Amino acid sequence: MNVSGRMRLRIHRGTKEIGGTCIEVEAQGRRLVLDVGLPLGAPDDEGAKTNLLPAVPGFRSRDDSLLGVMITHPHPDHYGLAGQVRSDVPIYIGEAAHRMLNAASPYVRGSQTLAAPRFIEDRRPIDVGPFRVTPYLVDHSAFDAYALLVEADGKRVFYSGDFRGHGRKRRLFDAVTASPPKDIDVLLMEGTTIGRTGADETYASETELEHAFVRAFRETPGLHFVWTASQNIDRLVTVFRQ
């Protein structure tokens, strides 16, 4: 246990793969976990999930030094193992994200709901033991997604969660980049798309995709089918506007 007055970080999963993210933050003998994701491609049966749960003290047996789990957004690779964590460990998530999970659970195999979570809000700091956590609403294909600023022991860690800058909520991305948190000691940033495009390539914006949908629908007679994630509200809006 760290009682030296220095914040410490441990990344249990997410440095060598995409998804399954789990980050443990420790200060003054207390701990907070950022995301507890199911690795991409992992089986969604309960036995497999139990075996994949990171070895965080307090996840399986009671440990009062674990103060809670912060979920950045409702994609399984960031929250998918939350149901394996002891039920007395507080879970924090956006309120709209929680409603989204509840609405989708009857239709999604292996999905889960979170019992009585505590809600986080954009730019509203919350104190959890020695930690002050400030959520930043970000643009992402998951609804109600956040980056997290974690402060303790005079140190500041900014965890990006998953984000993008080409959706309908690009203004959120622009707001964070225009006025980012100051004096950050450690930046933990996702790199899902690093290396997927050349130096001169960019991803199409949702507006550009909307125009592409219009062209495709006009040029293709008959019934049209669109396959998209149910949580991708931006894409559903794009289809609705056709």
Coordinates of N, CA and C in Angstrom, one line a residue:
M1 N 0.8 -1.2 0.0 CA 0.0 0.0 0.0 C 0.9 1.2 0.0
N2 N 0.5 2.2 -0.8 CA 1.3 3.4 -0.9 C 0.8 4.5 0.1
V3 N 1.6 4.8 1.1 CA 1.3 5.8 2.1 C 2.3 6.9 2.1
S4 N 3.1 7.0 1.0 CA 4.2 7.9 1.0 C 3.8 9.3 0.6
G5 N 2.6 9.5 0.2 CA 2.1 10.9 -0.2 C 2.4 11.1 -1.7
R6 N 2.7 10.1 -2.4 CA 2.9 10.2 -3.9 C 1.8 9.4 -4.6
M7 N 1.2 10.0 -5.7 CA 0.3 9.2 -6.5 C 1.1 8.2 -7.3
R8 N 0.5 7.0 -7.4 CA 1.1 6.0 -8.3 C 0.0 5.4 -9.2
L9 N 0.5 5.0 -10.4 CA -0.4 4.4 -11.4 C 0.0 3.0 -11.7
R10 N -1.0 2.2 -12.0 CA -0.7 0.8 -12.6 C -1.7 0.5 -13.7
I11 N -1.2 0.3 -14.9 CA -2.0 -0.1 -16.0 C -2.1 -1.6 -16.1
H12 N -3.2 -2.1 -15.7 CA -3.4 -3.6 -15.7 C -3.6 -4.1 -17.1
R13 N -4.2 -3.4 -18.0 CA -4.5 -3.8 -19.4 C -4.7 -2.6 -20.2
G14 N -4.2 -2.7 -21.5 CA -4.5 -1.6 -22.4 C -3.2 -1.0 -23.1
T15 N -2.0 -1.4 -22.6 CA -0.8 -0.9 -23.2 C -0.4 -1.6 -24.5
K16 N -0.8 -2.9 -24.6 CA -0.3 -3.7 -25.7 C -1.4 -4.2 -26.6
E17 N -2.7 -3.7 -26.4 CA -3.8 -4.1 -27.1 C -4.8 -3.0 -27.1
I18 N -5.8 -3.1 -28.0 CA -6.9 -2.1 -28.1 C -8.1 -2.7 -27.2
G19 N -8.5 -2.0 -26.3 CA -9.7 -2.4 -25.5 C -9.2 -3.2 -24.2
G20 N -10.2 -3.5 -23.4 CA -9.9 -4.2 -22.1 C -9.2 -3.3 -21.1
T21 N -9.4 -2.0 -21.3 CA -8.6 -1.0 -20.5 C -8.9 -1.1 -19.0
C22 N -7.9 -1.0 -18.2 CA -8.1 -1.0 -16.7 C -6.8 -0.3 -16.1
I23 N -7.1 0.8 -15.4 CA -6.0 1.6 -14.8 C -6.3 1.8 -13.4
E24 N -5.3 1.5 -12.5 CA -5.4 1.7 -11.1 C -4.6 2.9 -10.6
V25 N -5.2 3.8 -9.9 CA -4.6 5.0 -9.4 C -4.6 4.9 -7.8
E26 N -3.4 5.2 -7.2 CA -3.3 5.0 -5.8 C -2.7 6.3 -5.2
A27 N -3.3 6.7 -4.0 CA -2.8 7.9 -3.3 C -3.2 7.7 -1.9
Q28 N -2.3 8.0 -1.0 CA -2.6 8.0 0.5 C -3.2 6.7 0.9
G29 N -2.8 5.6 0.4 CA -3.3 4.3 0.8 C -4.7 4.0 0.3
R30 N -5.2 4.9 -0.6 CA -6.6 4.6 -1.2 C -6.4 4.5 -2.7
R31 N -7.4 3.8 -3.3 CA -7.2 3.5 -4.8 C -8.5 3.7 -5.5
L32 N -8.4 4.1 -6.8 CA -9.5 4.3 -7.7 C -9.1 3.6 -9.0
V33 N -10.1 3.0 -9.6 CA -9.8 2.3 -10.9 C -10.6 3.0 -12.0
L34 N -9.9 3.3 -13.1 CA -10.4 3.9 -14.3 C -10.7 2.8 -15.3
D35 N -11.9 2.5 -15.6 CA -12.4 1.5 -16.5 C -12.0 0.1 -16.1
V36 N -12.9 -0.8 -16.5 CA -12.6 -2.2 -16.3 C -13.2 -3.0 -17.4
G37 N -12.5 -2.9 -18.6 CA -13.1 -3.4 -19.8 C -12.8 -4.8 -20.2
L38 N -13.7 -5.3 -21.0 CA -13.6 -6.7 -21.5 C -12.7 -6.6 -22.8
P39 N -11.7 -7.4 -22.8 CA -10.8 -7.3 -24.0 C -11.6 -7.7 -25.3
L40 N -11.2 -7.0 -26.4 CA -11.9 -7.2 -27.7 C -11.7 -8.7 -28.1
G41 N -12.7 -9.3 -28.6 CA -12.6 -10.7 -29.0 C -12.7 -11.7 -27.9
A42 N -12.8 -11.3 -26.7 CA -12.9 -12.3 -25.6 C -14.3 -12.9 -25.5
P43 N -14.5 -14.1 -25.1 CA -15.8 -14.7 -24.9 C -16.6 -13.9 -23.9
D44 N -18.0 -13.9 -24.2 CA -18.8 -13.1 -23.3 C -19.5 -13.9 -22.2
D45 N -19.1 -15.2 -22.0 CA -19.7 -16.0 -21.0 C -19.1 -15.6 -19.6
E46 N -19.9 -15.8 -18.6 CA -19.5 -15.4 -17.2 C -18.2 -16.0 -16.7
G47 N -18.0 -17.3 -17.0 CA -16.7 -17.9 -16.6 C -15.5 -17.3 -17.2
A48 N -15.6 -17.0 -18.5 CA -14.4 -16.3 -19.1 C -14.2 -14.9 -18.5
K49 N -15.3 -14.2 -18.3 CA -15.2 -12.9 -17.7 C -14.5 -12.9 -16.4
T50 N -14.9 -13.9 -15.5 CA -14.3 -14.0 -14.2 C -12.8 -14.2 -14.3
N51 N -12.3 -15.0 -15.3 CA -10.9 -15.3 -15.4 C -10.1 -14.1 -16.0
L52 N -10.8 -13.2 -16.7 CA -10.2 -12.0 -17.3 C -10.1 -10.8 -16.3
L53 N -10.8 -10.9 -15.2 CA -10.8 -9.8 -14.3 C -9.4 -9.5 -13.8
P54 N -8.9 -8.2 -13.9 CA -7.6 -7.9 -13.5 C -7.4 -8.1 -12.0
A55 N -6.2 -8.4 -11.6 CA -5.9 -8.7 -10.2 C -5.8 -7.4 -9.3
V56 N -6.9 -6.8 -9.2 CA -7.0 -5.5 -8.4 C -7.5 -5.9 -7.0
P57 N -6.8 -5.6 -5.9 CA -7.3 -5.9 -4.6 C -8.7 -5.2 -4.4
G58 N -9.7 -5.9 -4.0 CA -11.0 -5.3 -3.8 C -12.0 -5.7 -4.9
F59 N -11.5 -6.2 -6.0 CA -12.4 -6.6 -7.1 C -13.1 -7.9 -6.7
R60 N -12.4 -8.9 -6.1 CA -12.9 -10.2 -5.8 C -13.3 -10.3 -4.3
S61 N -12.5 -9.8 -3.4 CA -12.7 -9.8 -2.0 C -12.6 -8.4 -1.4
R62 N -13.3 -8.3 -0.3 CA -13.4 -6.9 0.3 C -12.1 -6.3 0.6
D63 N -11.9 -5.1 0.2 CA -10.7 -4.3 0.5 C -11.2 -2.8 0.5
D64 N -11.3 -2.2 1.7 CA -11.8 -0.9 1.8 C -11.0 0.2 1.3
S65 N -9.7 -0.2 0.9 CA -8.9 0.9 0.2 C -9.3 1.1 -1.2
L66 N -10.1 0.2 -1.8 CA -10.6 0.5 -3.1 C -11.9 1.3 -3.0
L67 N -11.9 2.5 -3.6 CA -12.9 3.5 -3.4 C -14.0 3.5 -4.5
G68 N -13.6 2.9 -5.6 CA -14.6 2.8 -6.7 C -14.0 2.6 -8.1
V69 N -14.9 2.4 -9.1 CA -14.5 2.3 -10.5 C -15.2 3.3 -11.3
M70 N -14.4 4.1 -12.0 CA -14.9 5.1 -12.9 C -15.0 4.6 -14.3
I71 N -16.1 4.6 -14.9 CA -16.3 4.1 -16.3 C -16.4 5.3 -17.2
T72 N -15.5 5.4 -18.2 CA -15.5 6.6 -19.1 C -16.6 6.6 -20.1
H73 N -17.0 5.4 -20.6 CA -18.1 5.3 -21.6 C -18.6 3.9 -21.7
P74 N -19.8 3.8 -22.3 CA -20.5 2.5 -22.3 C -20.2 1.6 -23.5
H75 N -18.9 1.4 -23.8 CA -18.5 0.4 -24.7 C -17.9 -0.8 -23.9
P76 N -18.2 -2.1 -24.3 CA -17.8 -3.2 -23.5 C -16.3 -3.3 -23.2
D77 N -15.5 -2.8 -24.1 CA -14.0 -2.8 -23.8 C -13.6 -1.8 -22.8
H78 N -14.5 -1.1 -22.2 CA -14.2 -0.2 -21.1 C -15.1 -0.5 -19.9
Y79 N -16.2 -1.1 -20.0 CA -17.0 -1.4 -18.8 C -17.4 -2.9 -18.7
G80 N -17.0 -3.7 -19.7 CA -17.5 -5.1 -19.8 C -17.3 -6.0 -18.6
L81 N -16.3 -5.7 -17.8 CA -16.0 -6.6 -16.6 C -16.6 -6.0 -15.3
A82 N -17.3 -4.9 -15.4 CA -17.8 -4.3 -14.2 C -18.7 -5.2 -13.4
G83 N -19.4 -6.1 -14.1 CA -20.3 -7.0 -13.4 C -19.6 -8.0 -12.6
Q84 N -18.3 -8.2 -12.8 CA -17.6 -9.2 -12.1 C -17.0 -8.6 -10.8
V85 N -17.0 -7.3 -10.7 CA -16.5 -6.6 -9.5 C -17.5 -6.8 -8.3
R86 N -17.0 -6.9 -7.1 CA -17.9 -7.0 -5.9 C -18.9 -5.9 -6.0
S87 N -20.1 -6.3 -5.6 CA -21.3 -5.3 -5.7 C -21.2 -4.2 -4.8
D88 N -20.3 -4.3 -3.7 CA -20.2 -3.1 -2.8 C -19.2 -2.1 -3.2
V89 N -18.5 -2.3 -4.4 CA -17.6 -1.3 -4.9 C -18.4 -0.3 -5.7
P90 N -18.3 1.0 -5.4 CA -19.1 2.0 -6.1 C -18.6 2.1 -7.6
I91 N -19.6 2.2 -8.5 CA -19.4 2.4 -9.9 C -19.8 3.8 -10.3
Y92 N -19.0 4.5 -11.0 CA -19.3 5.9 -11.5 C -19.4 5.8 -13.0
I93 N -20.4 6.5 -13.5 CA -20.6 6.5 -15.0 C -21.6 7.7 -15.3
G94 N -21.6 8.1 -16.5 CA -22.5 9.2 -17.0 C -23.9 8.7 -16.9
E95 N -24.8 9.6 -16.5 CA -26.2 9.2 -16.3 C -26.9 8.7 -17.6
A96 N -26.6 9.5 -18.7 CA -27.2 9.1 -20.0 C -26.6 7.8 -20.5
A97 N -25.3 7.6 -20.2 CA -24.7 6.3 -20.6 C -25.3 5.1 -19.9
H98 N -25.7 5.3 -18.6 CA -26.3 4.3 -17.8 C -27.7 4.0 -18.4
R99 N -28.4 5.0 -18.8 CA -29.7 4.8 -19.4 C -29.6 4.0 -20.7
M100 N -28.6 4.4 -21.5 CA -28.3 3.7 -22.7 C -28.0 2.2 -22.5
L101 N -27.2 1.9 -21.5 CA -27.0 0.5 -21.2 C -28.2 -0.3 -20.8
N102 N -29.1 0.3 -20.0 CA -30.3 -0.3 -19.6 C -31.2 -0.5 -20.7
A103 N -31.3 0.4 -21.6 CA -32.2 0.3 -22.8 C -31.8 -0.8 -23.8
A104 N -30.4 -0.9 -23.9 CA -29.9 -1.9 -24.9 C -29.8 -3.3 -24.3
S105 N -29.8 -3.5 -23.0 CA -29.5 -4.8 -22.5 C -30.4 -5.9 -22.9
P106 N -31.7 -5.7 -23.1 CA -32.5 -6.8 -23.5 C -32.2 -7.3 -25.0
Y107 N -31.5 -6.5 -25.7 CA -31.3 -6.9 -27.1 C -29.8 -7.3 -27.4
V108 N -28.9 -7.2 -26.5 CA -27.5 -7.4 -26.7 C -27.0 -8.6 -25.9
R109 N -26.5 -9.6 -26.6 CA -26.1 -10.8 -25.9 C -24.8 -10.5 -25.0
G110 N -24.9 -11.0 -23.8 CA -23.8 -10.8 -22.9 C -23.7 -9.4 -22.3
S111 N -24.7 -8.6 -22.5 CA -24.7 -7.2 -22.0 C -25.0 -7.3 -20.5
Q112 N -24.8 -6.2 -19.8 CA -25.1 -6.1 -18.4 C -25.5 -4.7 -18.0
T113 N -26.2 -4.7 -16.9 CA -26.6 -3.4 -16.4 C -25.8 -3.1 -15.1
L114 N -25.7 -1.9 -14.7 CA -24.9 -1.5 -13.5 C -25.9 -1.1 -12.4
A115 N -25.9 -1.8 -11.3 CA -26.9 -1.6 -10.2 C -26.5 -0.3 -9.4
A116 N -27.4 0.6 -9.4 CA -27.2 1.8 -8.5 C -25.9 2.5 -8.7
P117 N -25.5 2.9 -9.9 CA -24.2 3.6 -10.0 C -24.3 5.0 -9.5
R118 N -23.2 5.7 -9.4 CA -23.1 7.1 -9.1 C -22.8 7.8 -10.4
F119 N -23.4 9.0 -10.6 CA -23.3 9.6 -11.9 C -22.2 10.7 -11.9
I120 N -21.6 10.8 -13.0 CA -20.6 11.9 -13.3 C -21.2 12.8 -14.3
E121 N -20.7 14.1 -14.2 CA -21.2 15.1 -15.1 C -20.1 16.0 -15.7
D122 N -20.3 16.5 -16.9 CA -19.3 17.3 -17.6 C -18.8 18.4 -16.7
R123 N -17.5 18.5 -16.5 CA -16.8 19.6 -15.9 C -17.2 19.8 -14.4
R124 N -17.9 18.8 -13.8 CA -18.3 18.9 -12.4 C -17.4 18.0 -11.6
P125 N -16.4 18.6 -10.8 CA -15.5 17.8 -10.0 C -16.2 17.0 -8.9
I126 N -15.8 15.8 -8.6 CA -16.3 15.1 -7.5 C -15.1 14.6 -6.7
D127 N -15.2 14.5 -5.4 CA -14.2 14.1 -4.5 C -14.5 12.7 -4.1
V128 N -13.5 11.8 -4.3 CA -13.6 10.4 -3.9 C -12.3 10.1 -3.0
G129 N -12.5 10.1 -1.7 CA -11.3 10.0 -0.8 C -10.3 11.1 -1.1
P130 N -9.0 10.7 -1.3 CA -8.0 11.8 -1.6 C -8.0 12.2 -3.1
F131 N -8.9 11.7 -3.9 CA -8.9 12.0 -5.3 C -10.0 13.0 -5.6
R132 N -9.6 14.0 -6.5 CA -10.6 14.9 -7.1 C -10.6 14.5 -8.6
V133 N -11.8 14.2 -9.1 CA -12.0 13.7 -10.5 C -12.9 14.7 -11.2
T134 N -12.4 15.2 -12.3 CA -13.2 16.1 -13.1 C -13.5 15.5 -14.5
P135 N -14.7 15.1 -14.8 CA -15.0 14.5 -16.1 C -15.1 15.6 -17.2
Y136 N -14.6 15.3 -18.4 CA -14.7 16.1 -19.6 C -15.5 15.4 -20.7
L137 N -16.6 15.9 -21.0 CA -17.4 15.2 -22.1 C -16.7 15.3 -23.4
V138 N -16.6 14.2 -24.1 CA -15.8 14.2 -25.4 C -16.6 13.6 -26.5
D139 N -16.2 13.9 -27.7 CA -16.8 13.3 -28.9 C -16.3 11.9 -29.1
H140 N -17.3 11.0 -29.2 CA -17.0 9.5 -29.4 C -18.2 8.8 -30.0
S141 N -18.0 7.7 -30.6 CA -19.1 6.9 -31.1 C -20.0 6.4 -30.0
A142 N -19.5 6.2 -28.8 CA -20.4 5.9 -27.7 C -21.0 7.1 -27.1
F143 N -22.2 7.0 -26.7 CA -23.0 8.2 -26.2 C -22.5 8.5 -24.8
D144 N -22.4 9.8 -24.4 CA -22.1 10.2 -23.1 C -20.7 9.7 -22.6
A145 N -19.7 10.0 -23.4 CA -18.3 9.5 -23.1 C -17.5 10.7 -22.5
Y146 N -16.6 10.3 -21.6 CA -15.8 11.3 -20.9 C -14.3 11.0 -20.9
A147 N -13.5 12.0 -20.8 CA -12.1 12.0 -20.4 C -12.1 12.3 -18.9
L148 N -11.1 11.9 -18.2 CA -11.1 12.1 -16.7 C -9.8 12.8 -16.3
L149 N -9.9 13.9 -15.5 CA -8.8 14.5 -14.9 C -8.8 14.1 -13.4
V150 N -7.7 13.4 -13.0 CA -7.6 12.9 -11.6 C -6.5 13.6 -10.9
E151 N -6.8 14.2 -9.7 CA -5.9 14.9 -9.0 C -5.7 14.3 -7.6
A152 N -4.5 14.2 -7.1 CA -4.2 13.8 -5.7 C -2.8 14.0 -5.4
D153 N -2.5 14.3 -4.2 CA -1.1 14.5 -3.7 C -0.3 15.5 -4.6
G154 N -1.0 16.5 -5.0 CA -0.4 17.6 -5.8 C -0.1 17.2 -7.2
K155 N -0.5 16.1 -7.7 CA -0.3 15.6 -9.0 C -1.6 15.5 -9.8
R156 N -1.4 15.7 -11.2 CA -2.6 15.7 -12.0 C -2.4 14.7 -13.2
V157 N -3.3 13.8 -13.3 CA -3.3 12.8 -14.4 C -4.5 13.0 -15.3
F158 N -4.3 13.1 -16.6 CA -5.4 13.3 -17.5 C -5.5 12.0 -18.4
Y159 N -6.7 11.3 -18.2 CA -6.9 10.1 -19.0 C -8.0 10.4 -20.0
S160 N -7.6 10.2 -21.3 CA -8.5 10.6 -22.4 C -9.7 9.7 -22.6
G161 N -9.7 8.5 -22.0 CA -10.8 7.5 -22.4 C -10.7 7.4 -23.9
D162 N -11.8 7.1 -24.6 CA -11.8 7.0 -26.1 C -12.4 8.3 -26.6
F163 N -11.8 8.9 -27.7 CA -12.3 10.2 -28.2 C -12.1 10.2 -29.7
R164 N -12.7 11.2 -30.3 CA -12.5 11.5 -31.7 C -12.7 12.9 -32.0
G165 N -12.4 13.4 -33.2 CA -12.7 14.8 -33.5 C -13.4 15.0 -34.8
H166 N -14.1 13.9 -35.3 CA -14.8 14.0 -36.6 C -16.3 13.6 -36.5
G167 N -16.8 13.6 -35.3 CA -18.3 13.3 -35.1 C -19.1 14.5 -35.1
R168 N -20.4 14.4 -34.8 CA -21.3 15.5 -34.8 C -21.0 16.4 -33.5
K169 N -20.3 15.9 -32.6 CA -20.0 16.6 -31.4 C -18.5 17.1 -31.4
R170 N -18.0 17.4 -32.6 CA -16.6 17.8 -32.7 C -16.3 19.0 -31.8
R171 N -17.3 19.8 -31.5 CA -17.1 21.0 -30.7 C -16.6 20.6 -29.3
L172 N -16.9 19.4 -28.8 CA -16.4 19.0 -27.5 C -14.9 18.7 -27.6
F173 N -14.5 18.1 -28.7 CA -13.1 17.9 -29.0 C -12.4 19.2 -29.0
D174 N -12.9 20.2 -29.8 CA -12.3 21.5 -30.0 C -12.2 22.2 -28.6
A175 N -13.2 22.0 -27.8 CA -13.3 22.7 -26.5 C -12.1 22.2 -25.6
V176 N -11.9 20.9 -25.6 CA -10.8 20.4 -24.8 C -9.4 20.8 -25.3
T177 N -9.3 20.7 -26.6 CA -7.9 21.1 -27.2 C -7.7 22.6 -27.1
A178 N -8.8 23.4 -27.2 CA -8.6 24.8 -27.1 C -8.2 25.3 -25.7
S179 N -8.8 24.6 -24.7 CA -8.6 24.9 -23.3 C -8.4 23.7 -22.5
P180 N -7.2 23.0 -22.7 CA -7.0 21.7 -22.0 C -6.7 22.0 -20.5
P181 N -6.8 20.9 -19.7 CA -6.4 21.0 -18.3 C -4.9 21.5 -18.2
K182 N -4.6 22.3 -17.3 CA -3.2 22.9 -17.1 C -2.4 22.0 -16.2
D183 N -1.1 22.1 -16.4 CA -0.1 21.5 -15.5 C -0.3 20.0 -15.3
I184 N -0.5 19.3 -16.4 CA -0.7 17.9 -16.3 C 0.7 17.2 -16.1
D185 N 0.7 16.3 -15.1 CA 2.0 15.5 -14.9 C 2.0 14.2 -15.7
V186 N 0.9 13.6 -16.0 CA 0.9 12.4 -16.8 C -0.3 12.4 -17.7
L187 N -0.1 12.1 -19.0 CA -1.2 12.0 -19.9 C -1.3 10.6 -20.3
L188 N -2.5 10.0 -20.1 CA -2.8 8.6 -20.6 C -3.8 8.8 -21.7
M189 N -3.4 8.5 -22.9 CA -4.2 8.7 -24.1 C -4.3 7.5 -25.0
E190 N -5.5 7.2 -25.4 CA -5.8 6.1 -26.3 C -5.1 6.3 -27.7
G191 N -4.8 5.2 -28.3 CA -4.2 5.3 -29.6 C -4.8 4.3 -30.6
T192 N -6.1 4.2 -30.6 CA -6.8 3.1 -31.4 C -6.4 3.2 -32.9
T193 N -6.4 4.4 -33.4 CA -6.2 4.6 -34.9 C -4.8 4.9 -35.3
I194 N -3.8 4.9 -34.3 CA -2.4 5.3 -34.7 C -1.9 4.2 -35.7
G195 N -1.4 4.7 -36.8 CA -0.8 3.8 -37.8 C -1.8 3.2 -38.8
R196 N -3.1 3.5 -38.6 CA -4.1 3.0 -39.5 C -4.2 3.8 -40.8
T197 N -3.7 5.0 -40.8 CA -3.8 5.8 -42.0 C -2.4 6.4 -42.3
G198 N -2.2 6.8 -43.5 CA -1.0 7.5 -43.9 C -0.9 8.9 -43.4
A199 N 0.2 9.5 -43.5 CA 0.4 10.9 -43.0 C -0.5 11.9 -43.7
D200 N -0.9 11.6 -44.9 CA -1.8 12.6 -45.6 C -3.3 12.1 -45.6
E201 N -3.6 11.1 -44.9 CA -5.0 10.6 -44.9 C -5.7 11.1 -43.6
T202 N -7.0 11.3 -43.7 CA -7.9 11.6 -42.6 C -9.1 10.7 -42.6
Y203 N -9.8 10.7 -41.5 CA -11.0 10.0 -41.4 C -12.2 10.9 -41.8
A204 N -13.1 10.3 -42.5 CA -14.3 11.1 -43.0 C -15.1 11.6 -41.8
S205 N -15.5 12.8 -41.8 CA -16.4 13.4 -40.8 C -17.8 12.8 -40.9
E206 N -18.6 12.9 -39.9 CA -19.9 12.4 -39.9 C -20.7 13.2 -41.0
T207 N -20.4 14.5 -41.2 CA -21.1 15.2 -42.2 C -20.8 14.7 -43.6
E208 N -19.5 14.4 -43.8 CA -19.1 13.8 -45.1 C -19.8 12.4 -45.3
L209 N -19.9 11.6 -44.3 CA -20.5 10.4 -44.4 C -22.0 10.5 -44.7
E210 N -22.6 11.6 -44.1 CA -24.0 11.8 -44.4 C -24.2 12.1 -45.9
H211 N -23.3 12.9 -46.5 CA -23.4 13.1 -48.0 C -23.2 11.8 -48.7
A212 N -22.3 11.0 -48.3 CA -22.1 9.7 -48.9 C -23.3 8.8 -48.9
F213 N -24.0 8.8 -47.7 CA -25.3 8.1 -47.6 C -26.3 8.6 -48.6
V214 N -26.4 9.9 -48.7 CA -27.4 10.5 -49.6 C -27.1 10.0 -51.1
R215 N -25.8 10.0 -51.5 CA -25.5 9.5 -52.8 C -25.8 8.0 -53.0
A216 N -25.4 7.3 -52.0 CA -25.7 5.8 -52.1 C -27.2 5.5 -52.2
F217 N -28.0 6.2 -51.4 CA -29.4 5.9 -51.4 C -30.0 6.3 -52.7
R218 N -29.6 7.5 -53.2 CA -30.1 7.9 -54.5 C -29.8 7.0 -55.6
E219 N -28.6 6.5 -55.6 CA -28.1 5.7 -56.7 C -28.5 4.2 -56.6
T220 N -29.1 3.8 -55.5 CA -29.4 2.4 -55.3 C -31.0 2.3 -55.1
P221 N -31.7 1.7 -56.1 CA -33.1 1.5 -55.9 C -33.5 0.5 -54.9
G222 N -34.7 0.5 -54.5 CA -35.2 -0.5 -53.6 C -34.9 -0.2 -52.1
L223 N -35.1 -1.3 -51.3 CA -34.9 -1.2 -49.8 C -33.5 -1.0 -49.4
H224 N -33.2 -0.2 -48.5 CA -31.8 0.0 -48.0 C -31.7 -0.5 -46.6
F225 N -30.6 -1.2 -46.3 CA -30.3 -1.7 -45.0 C -29.0 -1.0 -44.5
V226 N -29.0 -0.6 -43.2 CA -27.8 0.0 -42.7 C -27.4 -0.8 -41.4
W227 N -26.2 -1.2 -41.3 CA -25.7 -1.9 -40.2 C -24.8 -1.0 -39.4
T228 N -25.2 -0.7 -38.1 CA -24.5 0.2 -37.3 C -24.7 -0.1 -35.8
A229 N -23.8 0.3 -35.0 CA -24.0 0.1 -33.6 C -25.1 0.9 -33.0
S230 N -25.9 0.3 -32.1 CA -27.1 1.0 -31.6 C -26.7 2.2 -30.7
Q231 N -25.5 2.1 -30.2 CA -25.0 3.3 -29.3 C -24.5 4.4 -30.1
N232 N -24.3 4.2 -31.4 CA -23.7 5.3 -32.3 C -24.8 6.3 -32.7
I233 N -25.2 7.1 -31.8 CA -26.3 8.1 -32.0 C -26.0 9.0 -33.2
D234 N -24.7 9.4 -33.4 CA -24.4 10.2 -34.5 C -24.8 9.5 -35.8
R235 N -24.5 8.2 -35.9 CA -24.8 7.5 -37.1 C -26.3 7.3 -37.3
L236 N -27.0 7.1 -36.2 CA -28.4 6.9 -36.3 C -29.1 8.2 -36.8
V237 N -28.5 9.4 -36.3 CA -29.0 10.7 -36.8 C -28.7 10.8 -38.3
T238 N -27.5 10.4 -38.7 CA -27.2 10.5 -40.1 C -28.2 9.7 -41.0
V239 N -28.5 8.5 -40.6 CA -29.5 7.7 -41.3 C -30.9 8.3 -41.2
F240 N -31.3 8.8 -40.1 CA -32.6 9.4 -39.9 C -32.8 10.6 -40.8
R241 N -31.7 11.3 -41.1 CA -31.8 12.5 -41.9 C -31.9 12.3 -43.4
Q242 N -31.8 11.0 -43.8 CA -31.9 10.7 -45.2 C -33.3 10.9 -45.8

